[in-house]
CSV table of C-alpha atoms in Angstrom, one decimal:
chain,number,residue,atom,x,y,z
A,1,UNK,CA,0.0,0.0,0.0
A,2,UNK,CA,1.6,3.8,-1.1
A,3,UNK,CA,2.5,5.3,1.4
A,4,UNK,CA,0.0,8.8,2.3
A,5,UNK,CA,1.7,12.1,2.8
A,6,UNK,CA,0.2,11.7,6.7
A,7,UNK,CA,2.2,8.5,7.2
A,8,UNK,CA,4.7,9.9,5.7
A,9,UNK,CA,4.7,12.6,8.4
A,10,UNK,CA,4.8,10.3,10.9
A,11,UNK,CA,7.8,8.5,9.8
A,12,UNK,CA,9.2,11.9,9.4
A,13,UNK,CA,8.4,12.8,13.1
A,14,UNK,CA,10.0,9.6,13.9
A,15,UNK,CA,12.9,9.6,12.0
A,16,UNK,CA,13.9,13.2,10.9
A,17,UNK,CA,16.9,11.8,9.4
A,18,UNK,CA,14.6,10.3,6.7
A,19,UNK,CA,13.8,13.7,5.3
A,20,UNK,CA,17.3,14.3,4.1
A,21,UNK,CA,17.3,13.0,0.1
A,22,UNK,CA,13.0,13.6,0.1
A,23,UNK,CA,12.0,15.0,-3.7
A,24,UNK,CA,11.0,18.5,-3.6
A,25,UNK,CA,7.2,17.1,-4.6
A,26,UNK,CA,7.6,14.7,-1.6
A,27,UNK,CA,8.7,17.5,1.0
A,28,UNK,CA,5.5,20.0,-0.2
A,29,UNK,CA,3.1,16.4,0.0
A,30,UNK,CA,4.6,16.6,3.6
A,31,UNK,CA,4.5,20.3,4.6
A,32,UNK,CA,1.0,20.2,3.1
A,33,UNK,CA,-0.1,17.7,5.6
A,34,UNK,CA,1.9,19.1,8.6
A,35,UNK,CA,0.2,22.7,8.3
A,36,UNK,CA,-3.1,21.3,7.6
A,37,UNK,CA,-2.9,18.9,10.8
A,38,UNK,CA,-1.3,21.7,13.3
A,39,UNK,CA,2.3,19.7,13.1
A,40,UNK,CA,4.4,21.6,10.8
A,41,UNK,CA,6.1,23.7,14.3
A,42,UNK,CA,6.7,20.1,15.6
A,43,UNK,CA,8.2,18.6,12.6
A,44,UNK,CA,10.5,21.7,12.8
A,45,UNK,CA,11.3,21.1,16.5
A,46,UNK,CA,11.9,17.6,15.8
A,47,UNK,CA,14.4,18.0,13.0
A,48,UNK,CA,16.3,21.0,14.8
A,49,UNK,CA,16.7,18.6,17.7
A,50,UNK,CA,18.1,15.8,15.6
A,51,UNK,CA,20.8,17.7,13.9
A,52,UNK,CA,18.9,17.3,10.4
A,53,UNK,CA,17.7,21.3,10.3
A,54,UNK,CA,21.2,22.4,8.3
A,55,UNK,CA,20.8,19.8,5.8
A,56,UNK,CA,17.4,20.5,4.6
A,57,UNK,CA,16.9,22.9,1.5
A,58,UNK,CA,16.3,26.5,2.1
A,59,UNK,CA,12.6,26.1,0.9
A,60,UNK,CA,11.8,23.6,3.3
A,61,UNK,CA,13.3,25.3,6.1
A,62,UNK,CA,11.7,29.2,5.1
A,63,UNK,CA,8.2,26.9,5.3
A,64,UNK,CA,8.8,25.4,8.9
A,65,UNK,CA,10.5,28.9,10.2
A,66,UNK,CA,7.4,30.5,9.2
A,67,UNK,CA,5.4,27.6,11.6
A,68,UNK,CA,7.7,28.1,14.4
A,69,UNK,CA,6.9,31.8,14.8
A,70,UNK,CA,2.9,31.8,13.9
A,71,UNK,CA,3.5,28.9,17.1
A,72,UNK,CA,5.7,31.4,19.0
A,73,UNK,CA,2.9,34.2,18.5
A,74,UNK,CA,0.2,31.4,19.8
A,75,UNK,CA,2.2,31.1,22.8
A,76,UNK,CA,2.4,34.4,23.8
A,77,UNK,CA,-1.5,35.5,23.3
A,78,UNK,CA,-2.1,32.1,25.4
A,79,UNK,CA,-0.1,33.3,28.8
A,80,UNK,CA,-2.1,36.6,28.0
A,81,UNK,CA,-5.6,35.2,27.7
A,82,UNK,CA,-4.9,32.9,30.4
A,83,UNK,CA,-4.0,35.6,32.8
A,84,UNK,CA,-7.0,37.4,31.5
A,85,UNK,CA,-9.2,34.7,32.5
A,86,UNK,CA,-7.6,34.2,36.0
A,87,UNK,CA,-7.8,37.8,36.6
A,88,UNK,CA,-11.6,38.2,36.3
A,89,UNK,CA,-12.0,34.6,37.6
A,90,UNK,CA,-9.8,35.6,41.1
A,91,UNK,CA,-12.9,37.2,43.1
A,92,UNK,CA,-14.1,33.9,43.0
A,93,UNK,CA,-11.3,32.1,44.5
A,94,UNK,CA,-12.0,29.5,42.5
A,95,UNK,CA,-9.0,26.8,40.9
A,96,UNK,CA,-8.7,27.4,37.2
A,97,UNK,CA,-7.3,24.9,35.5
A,98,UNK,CA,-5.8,24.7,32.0
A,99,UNK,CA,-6.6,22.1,30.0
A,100,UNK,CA,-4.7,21.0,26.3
A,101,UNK,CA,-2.2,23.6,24.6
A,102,UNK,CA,-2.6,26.1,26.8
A,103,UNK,CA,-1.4,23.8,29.3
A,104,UNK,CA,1.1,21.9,27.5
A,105,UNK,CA,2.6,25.6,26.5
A,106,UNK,CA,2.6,27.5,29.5
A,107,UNK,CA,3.8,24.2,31.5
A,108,UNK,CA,6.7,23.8,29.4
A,109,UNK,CA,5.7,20.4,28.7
A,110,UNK,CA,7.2,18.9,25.4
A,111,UNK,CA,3.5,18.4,23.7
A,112,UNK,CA,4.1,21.9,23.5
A,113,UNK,CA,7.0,22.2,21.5
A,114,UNK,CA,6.3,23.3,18.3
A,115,UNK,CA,2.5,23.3,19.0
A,116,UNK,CA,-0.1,26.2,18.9
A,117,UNK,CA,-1.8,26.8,21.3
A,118,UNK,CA,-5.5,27.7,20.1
A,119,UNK,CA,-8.7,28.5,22.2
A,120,UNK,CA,-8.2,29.0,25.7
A,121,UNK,CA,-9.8,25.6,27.6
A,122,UNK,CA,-10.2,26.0,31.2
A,123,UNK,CA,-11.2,23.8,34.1
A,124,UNK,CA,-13.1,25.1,37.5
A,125,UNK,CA,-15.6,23.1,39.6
A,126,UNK,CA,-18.8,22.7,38.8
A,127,UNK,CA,-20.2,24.8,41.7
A,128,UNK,CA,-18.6,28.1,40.7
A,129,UNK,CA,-19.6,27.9,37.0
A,130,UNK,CA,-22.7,30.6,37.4
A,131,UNK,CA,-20.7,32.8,39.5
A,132,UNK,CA,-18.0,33.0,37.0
A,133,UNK,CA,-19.8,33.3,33.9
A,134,UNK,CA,-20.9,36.5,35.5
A,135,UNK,CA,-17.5,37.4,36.4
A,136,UNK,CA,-16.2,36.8,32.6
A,137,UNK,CA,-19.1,38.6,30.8
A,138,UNK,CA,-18.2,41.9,33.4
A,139,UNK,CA,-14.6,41.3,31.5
A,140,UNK,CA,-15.9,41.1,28.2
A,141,UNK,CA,-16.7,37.7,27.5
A,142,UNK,CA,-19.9,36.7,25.7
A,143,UNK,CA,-21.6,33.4,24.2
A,144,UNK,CA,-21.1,32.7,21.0
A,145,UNK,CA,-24.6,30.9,20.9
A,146,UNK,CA,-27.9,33.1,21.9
A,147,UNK,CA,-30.4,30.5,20.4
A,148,UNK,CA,-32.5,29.3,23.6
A,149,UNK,CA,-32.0,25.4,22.5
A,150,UNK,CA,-28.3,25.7,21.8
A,151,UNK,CA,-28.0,27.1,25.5
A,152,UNK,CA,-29.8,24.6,27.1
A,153,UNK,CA,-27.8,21.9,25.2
A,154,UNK,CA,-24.7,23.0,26.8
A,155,UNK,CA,-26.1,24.1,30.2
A,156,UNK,CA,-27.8,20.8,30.7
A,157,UNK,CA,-26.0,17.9,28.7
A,158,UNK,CA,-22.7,19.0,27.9
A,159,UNK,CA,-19.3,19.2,29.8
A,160,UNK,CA,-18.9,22.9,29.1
A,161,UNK,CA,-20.6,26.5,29.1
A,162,UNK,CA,-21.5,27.9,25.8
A,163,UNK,CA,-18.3,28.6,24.2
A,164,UNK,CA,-17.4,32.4,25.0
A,165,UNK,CA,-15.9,35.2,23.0
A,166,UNK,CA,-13.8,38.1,23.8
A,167,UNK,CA,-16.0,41.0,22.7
A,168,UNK,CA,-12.4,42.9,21.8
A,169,UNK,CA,-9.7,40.9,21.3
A,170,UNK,CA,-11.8,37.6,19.5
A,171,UNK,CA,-10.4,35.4,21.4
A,172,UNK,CA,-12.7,32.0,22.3
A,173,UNK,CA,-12.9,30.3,25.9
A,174,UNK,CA,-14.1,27.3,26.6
A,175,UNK,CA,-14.9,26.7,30.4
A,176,UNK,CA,-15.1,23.0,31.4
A,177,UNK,CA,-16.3,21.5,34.3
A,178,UNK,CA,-15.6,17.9,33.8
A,179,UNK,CA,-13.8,16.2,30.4
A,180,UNK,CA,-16.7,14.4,28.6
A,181,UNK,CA,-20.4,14.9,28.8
A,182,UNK,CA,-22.4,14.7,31.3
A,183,UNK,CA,-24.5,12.5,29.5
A,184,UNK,CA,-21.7,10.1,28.1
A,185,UNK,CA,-21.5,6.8,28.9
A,186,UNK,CA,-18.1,7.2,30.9
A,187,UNK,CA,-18.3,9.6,33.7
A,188,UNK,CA,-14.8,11.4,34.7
A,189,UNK,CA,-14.2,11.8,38.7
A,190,UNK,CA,-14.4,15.9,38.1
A,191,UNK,CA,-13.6,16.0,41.8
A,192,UNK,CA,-10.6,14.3,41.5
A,193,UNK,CA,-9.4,16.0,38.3
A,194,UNK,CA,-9.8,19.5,40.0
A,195,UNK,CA,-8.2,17.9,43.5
A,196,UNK,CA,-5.2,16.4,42.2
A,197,UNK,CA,-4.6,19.2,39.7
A,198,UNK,CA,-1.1,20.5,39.8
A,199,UNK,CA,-0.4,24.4,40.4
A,200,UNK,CA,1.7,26.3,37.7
A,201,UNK,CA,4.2,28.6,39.8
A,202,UNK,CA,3.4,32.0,40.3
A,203,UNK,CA,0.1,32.3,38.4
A,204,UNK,CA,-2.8,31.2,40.0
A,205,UNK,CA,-3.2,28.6,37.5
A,206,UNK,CA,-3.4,24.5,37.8
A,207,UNK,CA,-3.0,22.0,35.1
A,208,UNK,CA,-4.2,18.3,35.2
A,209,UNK,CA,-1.9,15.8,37.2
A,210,UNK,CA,-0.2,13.8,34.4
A,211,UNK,CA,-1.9,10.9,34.0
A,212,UNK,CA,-5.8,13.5,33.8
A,213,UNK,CA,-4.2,15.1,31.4
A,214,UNK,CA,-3.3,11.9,29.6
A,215,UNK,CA,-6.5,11.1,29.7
A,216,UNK,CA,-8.4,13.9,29.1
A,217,UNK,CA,-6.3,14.4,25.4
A,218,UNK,CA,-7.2,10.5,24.6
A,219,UNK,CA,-10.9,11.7,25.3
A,220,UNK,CA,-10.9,14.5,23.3
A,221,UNK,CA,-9.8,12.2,20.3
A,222,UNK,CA,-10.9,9.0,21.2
A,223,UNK,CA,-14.7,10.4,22.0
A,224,UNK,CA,-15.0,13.4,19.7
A,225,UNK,CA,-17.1,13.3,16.3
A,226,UNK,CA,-15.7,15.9,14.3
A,227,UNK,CA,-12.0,13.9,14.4
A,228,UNK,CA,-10.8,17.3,13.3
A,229,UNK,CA,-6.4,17.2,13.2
A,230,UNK,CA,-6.2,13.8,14.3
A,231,UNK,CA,-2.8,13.1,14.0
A,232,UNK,CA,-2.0,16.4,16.1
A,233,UNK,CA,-3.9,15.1,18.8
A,234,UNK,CA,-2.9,11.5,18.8
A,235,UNK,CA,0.8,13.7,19.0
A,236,UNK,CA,-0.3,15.3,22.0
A,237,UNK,CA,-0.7,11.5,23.5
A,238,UNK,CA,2.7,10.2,22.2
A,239,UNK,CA,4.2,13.6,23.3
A,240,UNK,CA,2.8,13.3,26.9
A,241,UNK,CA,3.4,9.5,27.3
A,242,UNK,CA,7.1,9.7,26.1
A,243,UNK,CA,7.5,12.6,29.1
A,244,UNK,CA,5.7,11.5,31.9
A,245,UNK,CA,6.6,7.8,31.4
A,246,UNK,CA,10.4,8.7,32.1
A,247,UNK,CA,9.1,8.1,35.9
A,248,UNK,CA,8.1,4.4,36.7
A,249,UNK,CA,5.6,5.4,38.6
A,250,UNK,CA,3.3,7.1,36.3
A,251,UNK,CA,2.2,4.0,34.5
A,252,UNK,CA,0.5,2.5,37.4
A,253,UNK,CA,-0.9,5.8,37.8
A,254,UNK,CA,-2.1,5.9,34.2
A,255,UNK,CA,-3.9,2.6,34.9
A,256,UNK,CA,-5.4,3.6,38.1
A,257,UNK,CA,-6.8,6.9,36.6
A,258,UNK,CA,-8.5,4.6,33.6
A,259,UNK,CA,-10.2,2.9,36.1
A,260,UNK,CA,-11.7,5.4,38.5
A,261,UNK,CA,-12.7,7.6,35.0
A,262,UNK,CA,-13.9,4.7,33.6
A,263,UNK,CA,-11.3,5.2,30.5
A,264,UNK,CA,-10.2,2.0,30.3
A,265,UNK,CA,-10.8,1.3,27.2
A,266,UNK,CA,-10.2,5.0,25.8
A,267,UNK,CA,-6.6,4.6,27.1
A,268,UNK,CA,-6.1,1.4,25.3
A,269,UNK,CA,-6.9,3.0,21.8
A,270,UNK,CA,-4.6,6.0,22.9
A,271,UNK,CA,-1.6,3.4,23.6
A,272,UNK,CA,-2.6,1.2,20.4
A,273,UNK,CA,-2.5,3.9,18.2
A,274,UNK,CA,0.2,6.2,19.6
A,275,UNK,CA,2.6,3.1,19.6
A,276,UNK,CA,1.6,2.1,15.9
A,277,UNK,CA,2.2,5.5,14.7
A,278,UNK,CA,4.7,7.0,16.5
A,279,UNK,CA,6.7,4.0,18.0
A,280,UNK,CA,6.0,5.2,21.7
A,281,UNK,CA,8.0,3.4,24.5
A,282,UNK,CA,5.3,2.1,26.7
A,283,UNK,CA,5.8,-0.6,29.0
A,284,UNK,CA,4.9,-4.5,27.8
A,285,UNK,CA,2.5,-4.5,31.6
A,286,UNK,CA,0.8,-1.2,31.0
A,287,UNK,CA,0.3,-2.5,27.0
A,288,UNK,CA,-1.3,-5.8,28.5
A,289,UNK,CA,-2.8,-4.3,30.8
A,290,UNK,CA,-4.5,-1.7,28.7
A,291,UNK,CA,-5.0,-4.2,25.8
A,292,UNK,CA,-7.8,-5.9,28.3
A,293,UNK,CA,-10.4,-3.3,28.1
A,294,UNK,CA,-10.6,-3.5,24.1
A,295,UNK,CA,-13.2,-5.0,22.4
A,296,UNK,CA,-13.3,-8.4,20.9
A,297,UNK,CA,-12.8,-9.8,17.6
A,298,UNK,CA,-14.6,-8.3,15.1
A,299,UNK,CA,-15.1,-5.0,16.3
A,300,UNK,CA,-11.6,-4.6,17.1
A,301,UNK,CA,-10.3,-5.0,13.6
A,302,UNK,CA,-13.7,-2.5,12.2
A,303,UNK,CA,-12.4,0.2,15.2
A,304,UNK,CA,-8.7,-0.4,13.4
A,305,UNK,CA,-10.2,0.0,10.3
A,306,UNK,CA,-12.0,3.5,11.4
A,307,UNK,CA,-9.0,5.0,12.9
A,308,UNK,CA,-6.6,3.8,11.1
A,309,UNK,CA,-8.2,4.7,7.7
A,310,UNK,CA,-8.8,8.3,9.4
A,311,UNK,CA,-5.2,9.1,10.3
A,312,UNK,CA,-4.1,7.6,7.2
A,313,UNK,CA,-6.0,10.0,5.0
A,314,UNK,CA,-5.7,13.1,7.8
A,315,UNK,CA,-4.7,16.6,6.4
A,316,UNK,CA,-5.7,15.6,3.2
A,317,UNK,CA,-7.7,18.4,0.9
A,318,UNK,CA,-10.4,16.3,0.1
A,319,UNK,CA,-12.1,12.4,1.6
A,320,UNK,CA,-11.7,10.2,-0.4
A,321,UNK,CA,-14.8,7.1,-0.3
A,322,UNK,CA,-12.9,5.3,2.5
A,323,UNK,CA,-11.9,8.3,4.5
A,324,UNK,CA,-15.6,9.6,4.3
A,325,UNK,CA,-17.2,6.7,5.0
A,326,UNK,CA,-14.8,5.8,7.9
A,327,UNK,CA,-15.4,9.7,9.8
A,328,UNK,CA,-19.0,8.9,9.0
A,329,UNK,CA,-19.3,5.9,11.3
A,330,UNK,CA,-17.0,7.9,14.0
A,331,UNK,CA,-19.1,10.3,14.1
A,332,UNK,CA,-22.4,8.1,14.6
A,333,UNK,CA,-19.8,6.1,17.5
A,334,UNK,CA,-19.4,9.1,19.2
A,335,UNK,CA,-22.8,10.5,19.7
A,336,UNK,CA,-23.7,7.1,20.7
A,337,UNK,CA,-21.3,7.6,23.3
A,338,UNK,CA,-22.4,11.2,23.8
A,339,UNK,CA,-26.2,10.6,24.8
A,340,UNK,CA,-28.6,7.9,25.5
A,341,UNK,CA,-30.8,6.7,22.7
A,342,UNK,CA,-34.1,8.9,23.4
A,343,UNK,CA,-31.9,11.8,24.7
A,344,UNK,CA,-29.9,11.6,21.1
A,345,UNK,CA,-32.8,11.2,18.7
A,346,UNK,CA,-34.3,14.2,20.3
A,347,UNK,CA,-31.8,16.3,19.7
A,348,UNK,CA,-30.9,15.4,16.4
A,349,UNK,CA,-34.8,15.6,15.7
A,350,UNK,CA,-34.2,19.2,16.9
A,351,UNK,CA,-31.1,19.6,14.6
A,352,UNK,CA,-33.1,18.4,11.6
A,353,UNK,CA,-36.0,20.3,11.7
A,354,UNK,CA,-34.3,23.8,12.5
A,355,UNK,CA,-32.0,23.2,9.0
A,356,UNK,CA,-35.0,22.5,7.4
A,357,UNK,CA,-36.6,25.5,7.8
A,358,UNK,CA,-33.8,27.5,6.8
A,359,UNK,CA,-31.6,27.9,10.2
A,360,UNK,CA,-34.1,30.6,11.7
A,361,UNK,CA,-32.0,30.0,14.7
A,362,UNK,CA,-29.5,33.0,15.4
A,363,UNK,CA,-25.7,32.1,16.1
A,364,UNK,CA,-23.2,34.9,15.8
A,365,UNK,CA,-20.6,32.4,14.5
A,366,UNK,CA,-20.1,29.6,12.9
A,367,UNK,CA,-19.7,27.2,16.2
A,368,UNK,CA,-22.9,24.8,16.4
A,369,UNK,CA,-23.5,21.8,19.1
A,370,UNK,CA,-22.7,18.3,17.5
């Protein structure tokens, strides 16, 4: 089978050396697939860090340069938001904790080398949420959603307030109060995630303990619909593994967190695939141990066929049949996952009849519930 320009990128993140003597049509089949899935700053990290960078052409390297400083830029408008947000938040006296590249960039954690750091995600117990979404619309926050049913979607079922937007600056914040839905099948310890959160030094600001946060990213892949850049986010795994496992004691932990967030088996598809893509060192035990919570023979090998097929084809322009077809049935998997059958059919009853009449419905942006 040819080999796609997004394996190809993860050979290349795994062996930089394998760039050097790449056709120029080869390289741009690359780059094309890096930008698209959010990775071109890491490949650029990666071959600096390898010794390849000098020996690349000056083409490739102007392209990657250009990543590393739009990821730079990311960086530095994440410390601000995120001081933003714990500034109007500190009344409250409230924990706020950063979830995803936020975190990873303002942690100095290697997932985020190279990676930019988008929306600002945050994490505060469920108790404070009404106090602080006063306390963010006084500094300037609004929803993006006004339409009654699009509220009450998020306020009742979701993990998450109506995403917010910075009525100056633009920027979007997502405030969490738990990882998955509240009406998902697996139900995340929130109390624990917000307890055993780890404090960022001199800010006010926690991130998830390492084996949440593990977690929490192999949710957000393994769980989400959309599958939208799914090799940067199955990155984000190997990235996190490959630091955190450098201490014997965090696979245990890893293990133990599956089980009290009931992610057993969303951990074993995050250690399945991170190790088949991007050769991550995880112990045989913690393998086995995962490898338990799969399902059985045959909907293992239609699950491999499903993710596999989608990070095979990811950062491509255009699906092809098999790519289509394959983030078609993920996306059915995950609102079956999402919401009970009644709950579900409801709301995609909802969905159906306010497109059909034209999308009377008023959203400021383009952001819609799944």
């Amino acid at each position: 089978m040819a080999e796609t320009p997004a394996l190809l990128l993860c050979r290349l993140l795994r062996t930089p050396g394998d760039g050097l003597g790449l056709p120029p049509a080869t390289w741009s089949d690359a780059l094309r697939c890096a930008r698209r899935e959010g990775l071109a700053g890491v490949l650029a990290g990666r071959l600096r860090e390898t010794g390849v960078w000098d020996r690349l052409s000056m083409q490739v390297r102007a392209i990657l340069e250009d990543a590393e400083i739009a990821v730079a830029r990311s960086h530095v408008v994440a410390g601000w938001e995120a001081r933003q947000a714990r500034a109007a938040l500190k009344p409250l006296g409230c924990p706020v904790i950063l979830l995803k590249g936020s975190a990873y960039a303002l942690a100095g954690l290697h997932a985020g080398r190279g990676r930019a750091a988008g929306d600002l995600d945050i994490l505060i117990p469920r108790s404070y949420l009404g106090a602080a979404e006063a306390q963010l619309q006084e500094a300037g926050w609004s929803f993006v959603h006004t339409d009654s049913y699009d509220m009450h979607y998020y306020r009742a079922w979701m993990h998450e307030l109506p995403p917010m937007v910075h009525g100056t600056r633009g920027t979007e914040l997502d405030v969490h109060h738990t990882v998955l839905p509240l009406t998902a099948r697996a139900k995340p310890d929130a109390r624990a995630l917000v307890r055993d959160a780890r404090p960022l030094a001199d800010s006010g600001l926690s991130i998830l303990a390492p084996a949440d946060m593990v977690l929490h990213s192999a949710a957000h892949l393994f769980h989400g619909g959309d599958m939208v850049k799914p090799l940067r986010n199955l990155w984000d795994i190997h990235a996190l593994l490959t630091e955190f496992g450098q201490s014997p004691a965090f696979w245990p932990d890893l293990a133990e967190r599956a089980r009290l967030h009931g992610l057993g088996r969303t951990l074993a598809y995050a250690l399945r695939y991170a190790s088949r893509l991007f050769g991550t060192a995880i112990p045989a035990a913690t393998m086995s141990e995962a490898a338990q919570a799969l399902p059985a023979q045959p909907l293992l090998w239609l699950m491999d066929r499903l993710f596999l097929t989608t990070f095979r084809h990811a950062g491509a322009a255009e699906d092809g049949t098999a790519a289509y077809l394959a983030g078609l049935l993920l996306l059915i998997r995950s609102h079956w996952l999402k919401m009970p059958p009644l709950l579900l059919a409801r709301h995609l009853w909802t969905k159906w009849r306010r497109r059909s009449v034209g999308g009377q419905h008023r959203v400021v942006q383009s952001r819609t519930p799944a």
